[in-house]
Coordinates of N, CA, C and O in Angstrom, one line a residue:
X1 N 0.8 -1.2 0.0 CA 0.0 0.0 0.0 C 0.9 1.2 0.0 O 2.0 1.3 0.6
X2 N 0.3 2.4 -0.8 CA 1.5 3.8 -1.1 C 1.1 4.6 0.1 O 0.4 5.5 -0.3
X3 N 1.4 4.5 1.0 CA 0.8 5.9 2.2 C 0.4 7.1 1.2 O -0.7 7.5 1.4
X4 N 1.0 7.5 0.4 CA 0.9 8.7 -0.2 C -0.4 8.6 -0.9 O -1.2 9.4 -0.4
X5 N -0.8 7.8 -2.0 CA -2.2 7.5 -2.3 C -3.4 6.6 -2.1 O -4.4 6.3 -2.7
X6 N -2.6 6.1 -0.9 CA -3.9 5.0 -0.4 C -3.9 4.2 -1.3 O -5.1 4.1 -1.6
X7 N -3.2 3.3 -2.1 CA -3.6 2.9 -3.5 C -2.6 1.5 -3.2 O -1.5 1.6 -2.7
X8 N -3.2 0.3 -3.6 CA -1.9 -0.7 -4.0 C -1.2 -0.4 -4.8 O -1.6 0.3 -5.8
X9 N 0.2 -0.6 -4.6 CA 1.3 -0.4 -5.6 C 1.4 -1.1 -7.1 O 1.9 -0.8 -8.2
X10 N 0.5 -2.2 -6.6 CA 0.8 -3.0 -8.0 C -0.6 -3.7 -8.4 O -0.8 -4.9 -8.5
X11 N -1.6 -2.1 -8.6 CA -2.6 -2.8 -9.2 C -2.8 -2.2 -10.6 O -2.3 -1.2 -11.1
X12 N -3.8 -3.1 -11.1 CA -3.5 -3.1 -12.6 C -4.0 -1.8 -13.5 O -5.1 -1.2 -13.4
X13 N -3.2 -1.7 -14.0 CA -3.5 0.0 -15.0 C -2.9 -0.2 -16.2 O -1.9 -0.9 -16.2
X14 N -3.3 0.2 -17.1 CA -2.2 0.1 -18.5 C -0.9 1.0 -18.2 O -0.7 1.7 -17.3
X15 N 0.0 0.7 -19.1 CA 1.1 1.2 -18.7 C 1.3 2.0 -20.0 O 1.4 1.7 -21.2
X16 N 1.2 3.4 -19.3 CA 1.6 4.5 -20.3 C 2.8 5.7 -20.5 O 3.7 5.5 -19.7
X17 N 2.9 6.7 -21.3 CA 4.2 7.5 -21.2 C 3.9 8.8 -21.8 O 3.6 9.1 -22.9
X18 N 4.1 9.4 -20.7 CA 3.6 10.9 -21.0 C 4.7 11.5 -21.6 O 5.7 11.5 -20.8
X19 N 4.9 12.2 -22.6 CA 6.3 12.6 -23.3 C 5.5 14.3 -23.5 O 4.3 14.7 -23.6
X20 N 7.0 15.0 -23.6 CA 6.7 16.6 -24.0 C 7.5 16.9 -24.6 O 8.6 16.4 -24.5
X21 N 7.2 18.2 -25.5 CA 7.9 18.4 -26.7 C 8.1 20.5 -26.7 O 7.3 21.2 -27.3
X22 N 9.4 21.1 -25.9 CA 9.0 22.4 -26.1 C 9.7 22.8 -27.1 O 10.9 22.6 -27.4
X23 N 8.6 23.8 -28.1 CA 8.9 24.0 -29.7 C 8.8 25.5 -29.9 O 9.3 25.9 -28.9
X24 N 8.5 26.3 -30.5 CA 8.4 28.1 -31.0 C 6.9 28.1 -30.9 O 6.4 29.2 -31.0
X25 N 6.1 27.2 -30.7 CA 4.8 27.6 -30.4 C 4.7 27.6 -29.1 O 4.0 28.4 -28.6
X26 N 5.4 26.8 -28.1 CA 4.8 26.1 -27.2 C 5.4 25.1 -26.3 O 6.6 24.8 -26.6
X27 N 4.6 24.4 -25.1 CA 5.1 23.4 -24.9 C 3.7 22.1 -25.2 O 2.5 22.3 -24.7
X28 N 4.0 21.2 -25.9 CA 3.2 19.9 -25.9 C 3.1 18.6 -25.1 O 4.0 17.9 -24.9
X29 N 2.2 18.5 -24.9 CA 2.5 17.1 -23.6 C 1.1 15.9 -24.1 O -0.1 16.3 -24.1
X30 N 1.4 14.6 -24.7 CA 0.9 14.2 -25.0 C 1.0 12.7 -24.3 O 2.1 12.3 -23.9
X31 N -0.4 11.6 -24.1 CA 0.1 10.1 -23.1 C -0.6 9.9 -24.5 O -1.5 10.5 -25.2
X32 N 0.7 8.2 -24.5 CA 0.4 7.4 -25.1 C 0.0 5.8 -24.3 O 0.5 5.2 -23.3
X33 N -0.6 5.6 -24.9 CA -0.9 4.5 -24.0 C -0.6 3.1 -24.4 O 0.1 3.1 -25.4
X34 N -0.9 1.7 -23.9 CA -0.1 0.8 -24.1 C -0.2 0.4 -25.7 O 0.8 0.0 -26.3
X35 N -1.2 0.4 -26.2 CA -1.9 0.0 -27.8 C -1.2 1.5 -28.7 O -1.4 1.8 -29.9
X36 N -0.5 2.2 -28.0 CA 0.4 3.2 -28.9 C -0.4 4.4 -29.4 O 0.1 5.1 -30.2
X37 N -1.8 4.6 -29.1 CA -2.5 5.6 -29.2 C -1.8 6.5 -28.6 O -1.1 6.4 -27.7
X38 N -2.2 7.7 -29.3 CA -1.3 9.2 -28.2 C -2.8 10.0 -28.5 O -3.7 9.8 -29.3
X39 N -2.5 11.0 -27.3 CA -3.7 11.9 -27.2 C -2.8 12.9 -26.5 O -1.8 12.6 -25.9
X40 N -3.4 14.4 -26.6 CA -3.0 15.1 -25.8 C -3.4 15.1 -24.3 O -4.4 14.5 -23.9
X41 N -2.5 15.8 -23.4 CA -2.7 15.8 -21.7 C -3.7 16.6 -21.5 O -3.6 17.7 -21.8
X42 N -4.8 16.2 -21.0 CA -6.2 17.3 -20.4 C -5.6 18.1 -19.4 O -5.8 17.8 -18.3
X43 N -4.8 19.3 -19.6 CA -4.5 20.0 -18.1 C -5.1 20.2 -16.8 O -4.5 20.5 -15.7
X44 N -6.1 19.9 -17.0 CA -7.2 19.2 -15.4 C -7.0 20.6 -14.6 O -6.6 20.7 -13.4
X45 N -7.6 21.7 -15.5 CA -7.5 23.2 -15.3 C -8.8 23.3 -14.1 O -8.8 23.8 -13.0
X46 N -9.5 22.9 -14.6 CA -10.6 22.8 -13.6 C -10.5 22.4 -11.8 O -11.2 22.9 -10.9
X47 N -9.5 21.3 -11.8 CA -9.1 21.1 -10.8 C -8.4 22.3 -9.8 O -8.9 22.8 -8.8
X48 N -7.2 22.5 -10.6 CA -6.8 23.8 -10.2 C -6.2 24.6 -11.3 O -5.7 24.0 -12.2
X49 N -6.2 25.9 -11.3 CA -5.7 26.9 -12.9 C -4.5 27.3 -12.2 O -4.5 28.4 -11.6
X50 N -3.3 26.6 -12.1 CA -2.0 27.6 -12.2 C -1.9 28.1 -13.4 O -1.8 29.4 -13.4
X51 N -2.0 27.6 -14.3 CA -0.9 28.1 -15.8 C -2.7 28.0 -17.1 O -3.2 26.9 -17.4
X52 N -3.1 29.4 -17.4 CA -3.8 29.2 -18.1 C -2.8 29.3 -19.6 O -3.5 29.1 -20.6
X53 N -1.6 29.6 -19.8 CA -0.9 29.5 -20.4 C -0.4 28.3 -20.8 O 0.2 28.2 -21.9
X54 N -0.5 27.1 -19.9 CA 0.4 25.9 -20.7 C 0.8 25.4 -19.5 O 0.7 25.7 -18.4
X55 N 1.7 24.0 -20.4 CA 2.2 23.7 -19.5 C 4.0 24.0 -19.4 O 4.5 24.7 -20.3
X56 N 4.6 23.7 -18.5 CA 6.2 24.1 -18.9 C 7.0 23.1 -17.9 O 6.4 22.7 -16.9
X57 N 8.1 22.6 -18.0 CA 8.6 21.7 -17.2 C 10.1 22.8 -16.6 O 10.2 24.0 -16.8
X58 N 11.3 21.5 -15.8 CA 12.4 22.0 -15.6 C 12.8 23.5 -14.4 O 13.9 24.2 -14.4
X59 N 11.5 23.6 -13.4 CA 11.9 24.7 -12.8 C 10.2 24.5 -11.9 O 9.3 23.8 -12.1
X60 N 10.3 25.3 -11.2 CA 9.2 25.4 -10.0 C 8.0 25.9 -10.4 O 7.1 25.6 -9.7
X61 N 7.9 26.6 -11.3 CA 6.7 27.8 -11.3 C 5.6 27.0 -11.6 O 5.4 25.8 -11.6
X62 N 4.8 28.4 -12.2 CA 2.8 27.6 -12.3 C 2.8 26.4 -13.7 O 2.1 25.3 -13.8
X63 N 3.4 26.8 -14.4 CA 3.3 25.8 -15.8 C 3.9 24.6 -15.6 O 3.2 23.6 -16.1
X64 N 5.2 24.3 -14.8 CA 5.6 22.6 -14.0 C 4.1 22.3 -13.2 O 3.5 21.3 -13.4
X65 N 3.6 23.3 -12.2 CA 2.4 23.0 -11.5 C 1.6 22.2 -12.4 O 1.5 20.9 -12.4
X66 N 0.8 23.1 -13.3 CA -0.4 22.3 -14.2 C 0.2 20.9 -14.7 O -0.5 19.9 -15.0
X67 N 1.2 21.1 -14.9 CA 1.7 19.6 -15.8 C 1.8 18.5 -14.5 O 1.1 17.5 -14.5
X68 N 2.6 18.9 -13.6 CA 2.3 17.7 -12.1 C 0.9 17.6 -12.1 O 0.6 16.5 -12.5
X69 N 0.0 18.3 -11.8 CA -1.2 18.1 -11.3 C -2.0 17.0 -12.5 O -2.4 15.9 -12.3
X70 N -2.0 17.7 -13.7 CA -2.2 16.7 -15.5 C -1.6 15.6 -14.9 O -2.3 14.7 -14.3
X71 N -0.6 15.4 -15.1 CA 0.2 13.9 -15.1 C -0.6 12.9 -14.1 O -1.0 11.8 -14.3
X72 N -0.5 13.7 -13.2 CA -0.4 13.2 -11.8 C -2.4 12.5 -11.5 O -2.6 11.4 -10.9
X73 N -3.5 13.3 -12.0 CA -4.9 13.1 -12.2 C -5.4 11.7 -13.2 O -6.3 10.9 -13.1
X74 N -4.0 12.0 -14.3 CA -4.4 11.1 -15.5 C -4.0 9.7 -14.9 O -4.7 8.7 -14.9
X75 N -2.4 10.0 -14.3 CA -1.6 8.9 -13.9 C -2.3 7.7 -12.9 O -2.0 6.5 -12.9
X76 N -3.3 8.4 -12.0 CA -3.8 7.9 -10.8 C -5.1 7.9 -11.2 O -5.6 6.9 -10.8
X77 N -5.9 8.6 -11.8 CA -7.1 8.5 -11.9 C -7.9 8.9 -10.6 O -9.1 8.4 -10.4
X78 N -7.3 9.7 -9.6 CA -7.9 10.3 -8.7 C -7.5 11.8 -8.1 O -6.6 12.2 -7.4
X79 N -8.4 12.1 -8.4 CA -8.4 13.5 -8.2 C -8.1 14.3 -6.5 O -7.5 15.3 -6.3
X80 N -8.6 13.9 -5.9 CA -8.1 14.4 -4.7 C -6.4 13.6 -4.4 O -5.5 14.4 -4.1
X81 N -6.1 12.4 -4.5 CA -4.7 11.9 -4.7 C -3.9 13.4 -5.3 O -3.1 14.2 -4.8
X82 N -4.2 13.3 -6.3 CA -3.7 14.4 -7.4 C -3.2 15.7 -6.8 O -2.1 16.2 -6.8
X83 N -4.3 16.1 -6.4 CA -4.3 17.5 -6.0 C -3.5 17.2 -4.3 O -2.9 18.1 -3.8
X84 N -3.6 16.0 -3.8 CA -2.9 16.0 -2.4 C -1.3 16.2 -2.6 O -0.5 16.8 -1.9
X85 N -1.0 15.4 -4.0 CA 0.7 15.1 -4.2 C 1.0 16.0 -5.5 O 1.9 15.4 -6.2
X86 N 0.7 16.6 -5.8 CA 1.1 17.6 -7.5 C 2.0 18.3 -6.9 O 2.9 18.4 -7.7
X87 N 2.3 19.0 -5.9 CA 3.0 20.1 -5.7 C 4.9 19.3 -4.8 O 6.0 19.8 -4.6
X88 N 4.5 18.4 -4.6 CA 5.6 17.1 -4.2 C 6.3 16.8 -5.2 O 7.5 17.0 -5.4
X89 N 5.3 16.2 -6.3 CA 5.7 16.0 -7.5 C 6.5 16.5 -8.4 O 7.7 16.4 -8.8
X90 N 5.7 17.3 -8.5 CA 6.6 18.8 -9.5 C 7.8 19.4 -9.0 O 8.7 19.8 -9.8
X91 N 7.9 19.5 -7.8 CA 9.4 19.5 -7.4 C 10.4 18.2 -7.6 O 11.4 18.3 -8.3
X92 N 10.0 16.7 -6.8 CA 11.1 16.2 -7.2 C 11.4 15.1 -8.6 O 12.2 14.2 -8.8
X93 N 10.1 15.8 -9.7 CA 10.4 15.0 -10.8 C 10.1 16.3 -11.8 O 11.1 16.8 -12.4
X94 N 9.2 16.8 -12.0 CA 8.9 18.2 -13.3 C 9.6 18.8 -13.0 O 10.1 19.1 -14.1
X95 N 10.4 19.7 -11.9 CA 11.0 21.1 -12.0 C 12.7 20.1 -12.3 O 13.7 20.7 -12.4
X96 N 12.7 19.1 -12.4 CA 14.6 18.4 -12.8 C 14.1 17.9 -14.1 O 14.9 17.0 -14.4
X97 N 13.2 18.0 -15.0 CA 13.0 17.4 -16.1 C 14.3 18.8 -17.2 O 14.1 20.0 -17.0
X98 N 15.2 18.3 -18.1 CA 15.4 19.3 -18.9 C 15.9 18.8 -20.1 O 16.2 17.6 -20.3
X99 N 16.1 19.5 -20.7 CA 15.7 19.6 -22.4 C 14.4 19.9 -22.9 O 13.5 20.3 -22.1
X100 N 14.2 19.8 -24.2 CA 13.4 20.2 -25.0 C 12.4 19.5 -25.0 O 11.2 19.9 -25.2
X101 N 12.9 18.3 -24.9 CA 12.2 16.8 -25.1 C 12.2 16.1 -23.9 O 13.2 16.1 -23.3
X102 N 11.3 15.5 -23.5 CA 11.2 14.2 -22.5 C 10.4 13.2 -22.8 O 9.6 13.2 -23.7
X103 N 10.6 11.9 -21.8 CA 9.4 11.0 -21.6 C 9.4 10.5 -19.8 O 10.3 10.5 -19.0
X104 N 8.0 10.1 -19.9 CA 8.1 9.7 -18.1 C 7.2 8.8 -18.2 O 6.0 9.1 -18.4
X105 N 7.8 6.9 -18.2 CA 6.8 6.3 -17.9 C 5.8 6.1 -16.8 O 6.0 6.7 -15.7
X106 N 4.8 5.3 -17.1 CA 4.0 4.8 -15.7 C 4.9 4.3 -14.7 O 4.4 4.4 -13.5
X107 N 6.0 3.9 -14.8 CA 6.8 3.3 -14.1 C 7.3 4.1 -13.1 O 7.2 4.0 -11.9
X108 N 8.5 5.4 -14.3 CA 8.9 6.2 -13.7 C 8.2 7.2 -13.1 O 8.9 7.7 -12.2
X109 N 7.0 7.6 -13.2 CA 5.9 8.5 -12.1 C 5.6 7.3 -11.0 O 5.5 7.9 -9.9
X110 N 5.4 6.2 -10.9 CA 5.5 5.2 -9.4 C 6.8 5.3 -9.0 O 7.2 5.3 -7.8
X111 N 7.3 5.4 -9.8 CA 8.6 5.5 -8.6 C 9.4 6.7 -7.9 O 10.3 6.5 -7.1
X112 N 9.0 7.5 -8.3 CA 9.2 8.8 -7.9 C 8.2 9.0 -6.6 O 8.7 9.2 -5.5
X113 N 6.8 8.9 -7.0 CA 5.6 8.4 -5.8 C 6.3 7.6 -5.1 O 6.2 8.0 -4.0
X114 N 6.9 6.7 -5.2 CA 7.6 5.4 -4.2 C 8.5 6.2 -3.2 O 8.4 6.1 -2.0
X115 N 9.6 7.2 -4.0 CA 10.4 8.0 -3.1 C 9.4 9.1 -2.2 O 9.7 9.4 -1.0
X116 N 8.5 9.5 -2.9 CA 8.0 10.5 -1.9 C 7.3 9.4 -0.9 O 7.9 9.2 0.1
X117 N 6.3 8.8 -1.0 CA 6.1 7.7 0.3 C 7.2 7.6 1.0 O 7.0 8.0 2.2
X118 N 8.7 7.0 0.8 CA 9.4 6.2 1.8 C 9.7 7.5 2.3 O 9.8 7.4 3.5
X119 N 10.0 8.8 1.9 CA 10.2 9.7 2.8 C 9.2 10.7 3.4 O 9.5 11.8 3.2
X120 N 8.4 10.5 3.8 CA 7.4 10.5 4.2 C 7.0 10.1 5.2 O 6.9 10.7 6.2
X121 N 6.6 8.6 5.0 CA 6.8 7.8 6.3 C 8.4 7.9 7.0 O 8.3 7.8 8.2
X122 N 9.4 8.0 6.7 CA 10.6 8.3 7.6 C 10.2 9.2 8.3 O 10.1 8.8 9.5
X123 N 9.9 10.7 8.1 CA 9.6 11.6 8.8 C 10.4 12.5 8.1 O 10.6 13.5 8.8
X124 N 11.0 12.4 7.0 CA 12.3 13.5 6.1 C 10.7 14.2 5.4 O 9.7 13.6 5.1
X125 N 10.9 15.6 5.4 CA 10.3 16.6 4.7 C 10.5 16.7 2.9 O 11.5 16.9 2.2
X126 N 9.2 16.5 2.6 CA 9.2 16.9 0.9 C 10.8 17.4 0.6 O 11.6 17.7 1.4
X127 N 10.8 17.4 -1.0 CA 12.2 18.4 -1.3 C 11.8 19.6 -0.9 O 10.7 19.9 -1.4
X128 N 12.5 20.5 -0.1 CA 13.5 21.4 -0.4 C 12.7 22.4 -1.9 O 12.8 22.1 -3.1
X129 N 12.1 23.5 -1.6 CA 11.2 23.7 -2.9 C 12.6 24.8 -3.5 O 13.2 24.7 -4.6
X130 N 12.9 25.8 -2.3 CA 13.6 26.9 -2.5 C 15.2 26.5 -1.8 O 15.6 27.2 -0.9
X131 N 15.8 25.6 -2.2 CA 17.3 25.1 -1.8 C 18.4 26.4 -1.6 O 19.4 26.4 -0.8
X132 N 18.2 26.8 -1.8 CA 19.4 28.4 -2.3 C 19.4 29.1 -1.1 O 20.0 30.1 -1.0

């Protein structure tokens, strides 16, 4: 069981990969899923609006926000989960994403979730948002 989302660790979900692409228009964030369909990311603006602008990775602000929270809604399929762990998230996996291009499996978003759980239950504090 994940302390962090109440959830078995290893129950069954398709296994998918959210990849992003930032270009002269923009940033793009699209999941594909196991049958290789791709769709774009619903930014789950509704949930919460940091970034009516988009999404953005590689640093702290509102546009890594919306993309943790996206990822994180689609990834789990629960929405208060989501909104409990987006801002954990986005620190110790969206604000270190860099380049232009990425991908992050289902795998690698559990495991990241895995590290925020084990530290957590230790009693060690989230990352560090403002290190400096």
């Amino acid at each position: 069981m994940n302390a962090l989302t109440k959830t078995a660790e290893c129950r069954t979900r398709s296994r998918k990969v959210h990849t992003g692409r930032r270009g002269p228009q923009g940033c793009v964030v699209w999941v594909i899923d196991g049958n290789g369909e791709r769709k774009p990311l619903n930014p789950r603006r509704a949930l919460r609006n940091h970034s009516p602008t988009g999404f953005e990775w590689g640093y702290g602000g509102s546009g890594p926000a919306q993309l943790a929270l996206a990822i994180l809604a689609e990834h789990l399929g629960d929405d208060h989960a989501a909104l409990n762990l987006y801002q954990a998230f986005k620190w110790a996996c969206i604000a270190q994403i860099r380049g232009s291009n990425w991908s992050l499996s289902s795998e690698d978003i559990d495991n990241c979730l895995a590290r925020l759980s084990e530290q957590q239950e230790a009693g060690q504090p989230f990352p560090d948002p403002f290190p400096f």
